[in-house]
Short mmCIF file of C-alpha atoms in Angstrom, two decimals:
data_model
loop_
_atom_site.label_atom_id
_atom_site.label_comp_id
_atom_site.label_asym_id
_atom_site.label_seq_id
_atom_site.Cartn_x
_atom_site.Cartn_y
_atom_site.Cartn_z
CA UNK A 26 -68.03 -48.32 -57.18
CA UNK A 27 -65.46 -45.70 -56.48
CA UNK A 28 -68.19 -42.72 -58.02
CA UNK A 29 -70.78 -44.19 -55.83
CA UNK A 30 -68.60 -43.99 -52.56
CA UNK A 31 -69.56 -40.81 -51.59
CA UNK A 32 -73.48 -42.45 -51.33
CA UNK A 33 -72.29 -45.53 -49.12
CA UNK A 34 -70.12 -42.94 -46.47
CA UNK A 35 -72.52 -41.04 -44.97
CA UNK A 36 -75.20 -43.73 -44.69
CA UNK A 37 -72.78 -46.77 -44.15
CA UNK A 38 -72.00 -44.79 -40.58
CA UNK A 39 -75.61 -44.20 -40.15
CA UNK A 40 -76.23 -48.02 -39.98
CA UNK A 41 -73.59 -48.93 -38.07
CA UNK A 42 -74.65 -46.38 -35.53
CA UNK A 43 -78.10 -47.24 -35.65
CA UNK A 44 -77.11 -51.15 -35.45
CA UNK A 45 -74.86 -49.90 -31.84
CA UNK A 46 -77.67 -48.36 -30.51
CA UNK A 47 -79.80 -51.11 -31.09
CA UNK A 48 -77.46 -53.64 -29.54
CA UNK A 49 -76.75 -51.51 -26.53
CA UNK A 50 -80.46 -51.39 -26.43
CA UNK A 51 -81.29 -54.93 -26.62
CA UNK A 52 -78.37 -56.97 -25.85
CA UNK A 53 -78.37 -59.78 -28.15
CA UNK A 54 -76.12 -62.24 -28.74
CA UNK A 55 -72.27 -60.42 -28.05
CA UNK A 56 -70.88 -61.49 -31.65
CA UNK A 57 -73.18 -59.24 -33.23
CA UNK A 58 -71.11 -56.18 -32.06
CA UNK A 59 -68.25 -58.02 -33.77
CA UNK A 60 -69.84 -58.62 -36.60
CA UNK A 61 -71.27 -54.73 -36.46
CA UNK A 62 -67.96 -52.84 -35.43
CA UNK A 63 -65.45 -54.97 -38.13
CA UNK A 64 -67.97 -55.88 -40.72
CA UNK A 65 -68.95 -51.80 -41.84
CA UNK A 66 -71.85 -51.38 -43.78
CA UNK A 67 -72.58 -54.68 -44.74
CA UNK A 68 -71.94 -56.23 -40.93
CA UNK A 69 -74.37 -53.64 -39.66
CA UNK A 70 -76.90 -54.30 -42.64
CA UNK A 71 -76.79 -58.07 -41.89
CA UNK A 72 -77.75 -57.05 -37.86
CA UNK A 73 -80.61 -54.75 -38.75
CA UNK A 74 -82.26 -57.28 -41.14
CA UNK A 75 -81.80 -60.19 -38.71
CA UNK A 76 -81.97 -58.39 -35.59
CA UNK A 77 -83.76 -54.52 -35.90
CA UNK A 78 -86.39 -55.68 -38.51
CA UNK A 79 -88.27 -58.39 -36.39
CA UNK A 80 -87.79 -56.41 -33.57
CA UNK A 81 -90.22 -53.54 -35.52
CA UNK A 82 -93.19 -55.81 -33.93
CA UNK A 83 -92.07 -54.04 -30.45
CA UNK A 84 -92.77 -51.04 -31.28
CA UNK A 85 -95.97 -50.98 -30.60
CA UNK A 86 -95.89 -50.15 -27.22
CA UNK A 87 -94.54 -46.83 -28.20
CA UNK A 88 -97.48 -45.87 -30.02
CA UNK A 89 -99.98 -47.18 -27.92
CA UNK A 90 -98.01 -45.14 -25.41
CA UNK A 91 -99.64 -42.03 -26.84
CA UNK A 92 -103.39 -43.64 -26.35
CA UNK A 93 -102.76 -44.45 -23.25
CA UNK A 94 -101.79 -41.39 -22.23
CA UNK A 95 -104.89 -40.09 -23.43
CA UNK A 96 -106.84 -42.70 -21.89
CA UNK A 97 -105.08 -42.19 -18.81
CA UNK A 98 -105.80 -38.27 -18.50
CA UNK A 99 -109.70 -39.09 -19.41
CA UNK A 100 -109.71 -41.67 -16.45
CA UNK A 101 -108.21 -39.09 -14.04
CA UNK A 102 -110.57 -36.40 -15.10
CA UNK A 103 -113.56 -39.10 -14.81
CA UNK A 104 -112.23 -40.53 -11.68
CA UNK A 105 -113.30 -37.19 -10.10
CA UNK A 106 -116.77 -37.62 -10.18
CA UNK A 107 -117.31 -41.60 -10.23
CA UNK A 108 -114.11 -42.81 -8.39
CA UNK A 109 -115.39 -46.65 -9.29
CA UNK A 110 -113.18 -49.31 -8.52
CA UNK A 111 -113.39 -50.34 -11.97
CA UNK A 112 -112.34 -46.72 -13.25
CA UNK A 113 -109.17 -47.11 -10.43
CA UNK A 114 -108.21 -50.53 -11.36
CA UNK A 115 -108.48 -49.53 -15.45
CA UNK A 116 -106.22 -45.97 -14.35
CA UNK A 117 -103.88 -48.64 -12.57
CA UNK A 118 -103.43 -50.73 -15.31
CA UNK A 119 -102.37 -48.04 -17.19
CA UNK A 120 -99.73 -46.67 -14.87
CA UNK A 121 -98.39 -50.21 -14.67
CA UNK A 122 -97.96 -50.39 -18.33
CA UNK A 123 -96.62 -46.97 -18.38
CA UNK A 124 -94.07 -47.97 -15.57
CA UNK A 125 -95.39 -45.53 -13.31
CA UNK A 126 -95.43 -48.23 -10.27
CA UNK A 127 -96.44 -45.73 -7.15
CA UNK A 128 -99.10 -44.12 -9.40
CA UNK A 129 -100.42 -47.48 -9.82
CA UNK A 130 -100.27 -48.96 -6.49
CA UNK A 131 -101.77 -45.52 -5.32
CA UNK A 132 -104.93 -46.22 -7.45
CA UNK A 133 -104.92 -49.79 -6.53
CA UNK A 134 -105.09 -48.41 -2.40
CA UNK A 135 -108.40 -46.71 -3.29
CA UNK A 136 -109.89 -49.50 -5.65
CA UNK A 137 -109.32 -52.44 -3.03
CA UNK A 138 -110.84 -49.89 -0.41
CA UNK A 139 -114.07 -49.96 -2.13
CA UNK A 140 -114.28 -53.23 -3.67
CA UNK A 141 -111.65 -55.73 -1.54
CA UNK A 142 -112.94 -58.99 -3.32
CA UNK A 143 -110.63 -58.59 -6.27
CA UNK A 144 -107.50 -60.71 -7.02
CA UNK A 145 -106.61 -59.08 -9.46
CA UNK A 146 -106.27 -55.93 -8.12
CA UNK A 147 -104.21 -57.32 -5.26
CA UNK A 148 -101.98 -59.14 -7.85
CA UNK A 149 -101.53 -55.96 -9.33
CA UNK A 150 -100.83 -53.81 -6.54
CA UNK A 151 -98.17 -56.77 -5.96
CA UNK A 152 -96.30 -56.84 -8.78
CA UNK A 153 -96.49 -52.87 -8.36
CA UNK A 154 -94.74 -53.23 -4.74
CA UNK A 155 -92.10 -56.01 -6.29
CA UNK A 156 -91.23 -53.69 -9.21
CA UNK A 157 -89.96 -50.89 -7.01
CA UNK A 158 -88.69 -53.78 -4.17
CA UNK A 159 -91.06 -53.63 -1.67
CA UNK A 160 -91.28 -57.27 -0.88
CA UNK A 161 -92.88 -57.08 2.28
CA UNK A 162 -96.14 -55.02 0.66
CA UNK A 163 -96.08 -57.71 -2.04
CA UNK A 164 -96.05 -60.64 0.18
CA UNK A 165 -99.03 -59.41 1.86
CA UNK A 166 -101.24 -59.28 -1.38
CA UNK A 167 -99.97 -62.31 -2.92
CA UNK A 168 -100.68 -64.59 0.11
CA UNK A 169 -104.11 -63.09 -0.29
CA UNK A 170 -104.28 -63.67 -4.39
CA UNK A 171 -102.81 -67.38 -3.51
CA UNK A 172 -105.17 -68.02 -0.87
CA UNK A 173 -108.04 -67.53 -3.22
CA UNK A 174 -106.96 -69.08 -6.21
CA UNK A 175 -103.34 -71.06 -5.94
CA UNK A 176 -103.11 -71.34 -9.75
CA UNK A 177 -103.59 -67.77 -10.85
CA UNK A 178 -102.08 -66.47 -13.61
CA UNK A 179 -100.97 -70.14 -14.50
CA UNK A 180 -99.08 -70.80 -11.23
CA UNK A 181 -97.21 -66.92 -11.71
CA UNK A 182 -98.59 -65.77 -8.60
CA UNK A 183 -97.20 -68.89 -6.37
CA UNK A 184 -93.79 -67.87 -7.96
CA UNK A 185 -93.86 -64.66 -7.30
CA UNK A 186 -94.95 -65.15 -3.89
CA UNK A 187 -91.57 -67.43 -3.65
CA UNK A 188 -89.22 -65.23 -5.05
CA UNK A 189 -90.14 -62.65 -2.42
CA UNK A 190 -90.08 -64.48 0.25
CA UNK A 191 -86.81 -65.37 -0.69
CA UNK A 192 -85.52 -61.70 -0.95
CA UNK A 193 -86.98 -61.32 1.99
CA UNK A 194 -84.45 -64.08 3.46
CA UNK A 195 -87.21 -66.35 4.39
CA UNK A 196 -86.12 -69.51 2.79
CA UNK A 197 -88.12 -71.96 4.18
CA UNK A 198 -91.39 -69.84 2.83
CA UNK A 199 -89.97 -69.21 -0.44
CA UNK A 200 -89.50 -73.21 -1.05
CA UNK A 201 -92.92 -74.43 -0.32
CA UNK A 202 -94.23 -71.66 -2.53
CA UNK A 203 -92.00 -72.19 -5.38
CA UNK A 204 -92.64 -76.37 -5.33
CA UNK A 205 -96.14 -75.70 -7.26
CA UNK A 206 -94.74 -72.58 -9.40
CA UNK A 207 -91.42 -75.11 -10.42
CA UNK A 208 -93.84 -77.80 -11.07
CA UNK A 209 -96.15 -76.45 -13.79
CA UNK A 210 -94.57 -72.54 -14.72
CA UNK A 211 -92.31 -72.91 -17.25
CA UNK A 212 -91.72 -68.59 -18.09
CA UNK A 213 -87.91 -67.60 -18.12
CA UNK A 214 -89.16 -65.29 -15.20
CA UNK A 215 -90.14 -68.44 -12.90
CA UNK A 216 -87.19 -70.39 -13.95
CA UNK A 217 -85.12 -67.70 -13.40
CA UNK A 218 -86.45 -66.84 -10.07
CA UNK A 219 -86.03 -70.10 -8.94
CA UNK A 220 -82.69 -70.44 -9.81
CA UNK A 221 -81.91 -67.64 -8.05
CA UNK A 222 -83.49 -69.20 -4.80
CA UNK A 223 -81.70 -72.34 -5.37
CA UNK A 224 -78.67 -70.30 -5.29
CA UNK A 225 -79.75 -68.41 -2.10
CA UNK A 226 -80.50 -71.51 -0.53
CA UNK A 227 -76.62 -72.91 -1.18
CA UNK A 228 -78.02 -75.01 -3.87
CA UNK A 229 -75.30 -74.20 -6.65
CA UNK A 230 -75.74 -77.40 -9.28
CA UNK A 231 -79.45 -77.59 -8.63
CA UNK A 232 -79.27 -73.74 -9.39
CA UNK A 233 -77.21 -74.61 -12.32
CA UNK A 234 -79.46 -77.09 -13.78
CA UNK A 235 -82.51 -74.38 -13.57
CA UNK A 236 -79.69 -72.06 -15.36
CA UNK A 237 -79.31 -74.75 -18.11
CA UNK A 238 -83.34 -75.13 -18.45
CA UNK A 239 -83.72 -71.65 -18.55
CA UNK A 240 -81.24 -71.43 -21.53
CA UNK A 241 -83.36 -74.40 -23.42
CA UNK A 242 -86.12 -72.41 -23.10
CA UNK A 243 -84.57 -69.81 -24.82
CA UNK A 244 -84.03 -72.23 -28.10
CA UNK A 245 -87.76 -73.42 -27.97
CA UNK A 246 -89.65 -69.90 -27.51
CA UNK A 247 -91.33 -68.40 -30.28
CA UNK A 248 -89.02 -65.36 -31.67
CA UNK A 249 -91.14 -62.67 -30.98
CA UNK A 250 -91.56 -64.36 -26.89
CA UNK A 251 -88.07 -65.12 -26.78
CA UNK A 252 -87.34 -61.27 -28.12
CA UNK A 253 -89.42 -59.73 -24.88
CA UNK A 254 -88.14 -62.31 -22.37
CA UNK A 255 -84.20 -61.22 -23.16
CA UNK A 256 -84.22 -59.67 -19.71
CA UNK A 257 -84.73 -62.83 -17.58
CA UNK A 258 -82.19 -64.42 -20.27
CA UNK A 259 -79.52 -61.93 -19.51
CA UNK A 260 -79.96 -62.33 -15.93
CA UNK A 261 -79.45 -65.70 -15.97
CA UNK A 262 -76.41 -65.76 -18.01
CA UNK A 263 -74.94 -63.42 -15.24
CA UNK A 264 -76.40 -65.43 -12.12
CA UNK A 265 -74.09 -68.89 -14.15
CA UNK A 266 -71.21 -66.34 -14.54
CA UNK A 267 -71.57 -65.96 -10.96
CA UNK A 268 -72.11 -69.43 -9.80
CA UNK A 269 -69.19 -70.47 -12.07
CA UNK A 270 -66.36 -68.95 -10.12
#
């Protein structure tokens, strides 16, 4: 093994550093950057296989990234001469997907102008006002989106409508909205959300018991779901941190 050392070096530090990134990236379980750090070449080969390889699946996004950006520049050139709301609402999508939340919301003005009977693009244009924390803008839409259909997107929409009404301070609102969504949405984002109401309200164990389902869901998701909801997970390991003290 000693000849061959000079071939594990270079590329055992190439793992580990790839493994570090990854983690930093992704935030899995903390014992990984144990295992990573003290366990060298083989610690960080165990992560990647167990960890990096399933998380391949992901990367999708990135290269539909660069057909969508495509797609997008053919819609704005198109939009030109038939601004349709279905053109505006397809360019909207994209900018949501893309992360581009004013873009989208900007689109989403002109579609609703010309066509004002779709939910959808009001949910949108919501969830494009709640991503950059404009809660008021997104209450207005979602009372509209609820109004028409209280169960869209599986009950989403009700919770979504709660949670900003709660950042909004309005507590009472945010509680009769989140009832139905607490009821029949079980997505880490709802039970998170709610949670986190439950905790504005001065409800700490009831908080703490959404906490507790939220962390059961995290056993009973699919891998690849579980994988993409990690956000909601992380936030509600901090929210119990917090509620701990």
């Amino acid at each position: 093994m000693g000849g061959l050392s000079f071939l594990i070096h270079p590329w055992g530090f190439i793992v580990q550093g790839i493994a570090l990134w990854h983690f930093v990236k992704r935030r899995p379980a903390n014992y990984w950057l144990f295992i990573i750090i003290f366990g060298g070449v083989l610690g960080a080969g165990v992560y990647m296989i167990v960890e990096v390889i399933p998380d391949l699946g992901l990367l999708r996004g990135a290269f539909q990234g660069f057909g969508r950006r495509s797609r997008i520049s053919a819609l704005e050139t198109q939009i030109l001469d038939n601004p349709s709301a279905g053109n505006l609402e397809e360019l909207a999508e994209l900018y949501f997907e893309q992360g581009n939340y004013k873009k989208a919301r900007e689109a989403l003005n002109q579609a609703i102008a010309s066509r004002s009977d779709s939910p959808h693009a009001f949910y949108l244009r919501a969830k494009s006002s709640l991503a950059m924390g404009e809660y008021a803008e997104a209450i207005r839409d979602l009372q509209y989106v609820v109004a028409k259909d209280p169960k869209f997107d599986y009950h989403r929409a009700t919770g979504l409508l709660g949670d900003a009404y709660a950042r909004t301070g309005d507590l009472e609102k945010a509680g009769m909205y989140f009832a139905p969504a607490a009821q029949y949405s079980t997505t880490p984002e709802t039970l998170y959300n709610y949670a986190n109401y439950l905790k504005l309200a001065g409800k700490r164990e009831e908080a703490l018991e959404w906490l507790q389902k939220l962390a059961m869901k995290k056993k009973t998701l699919p891998r690849y779901m579980s994988r993409a909801a990690r956000p909601w997970f992380r936030k509600g390991k901090a929210l119990q941190k917090e509620l701990a003290r």
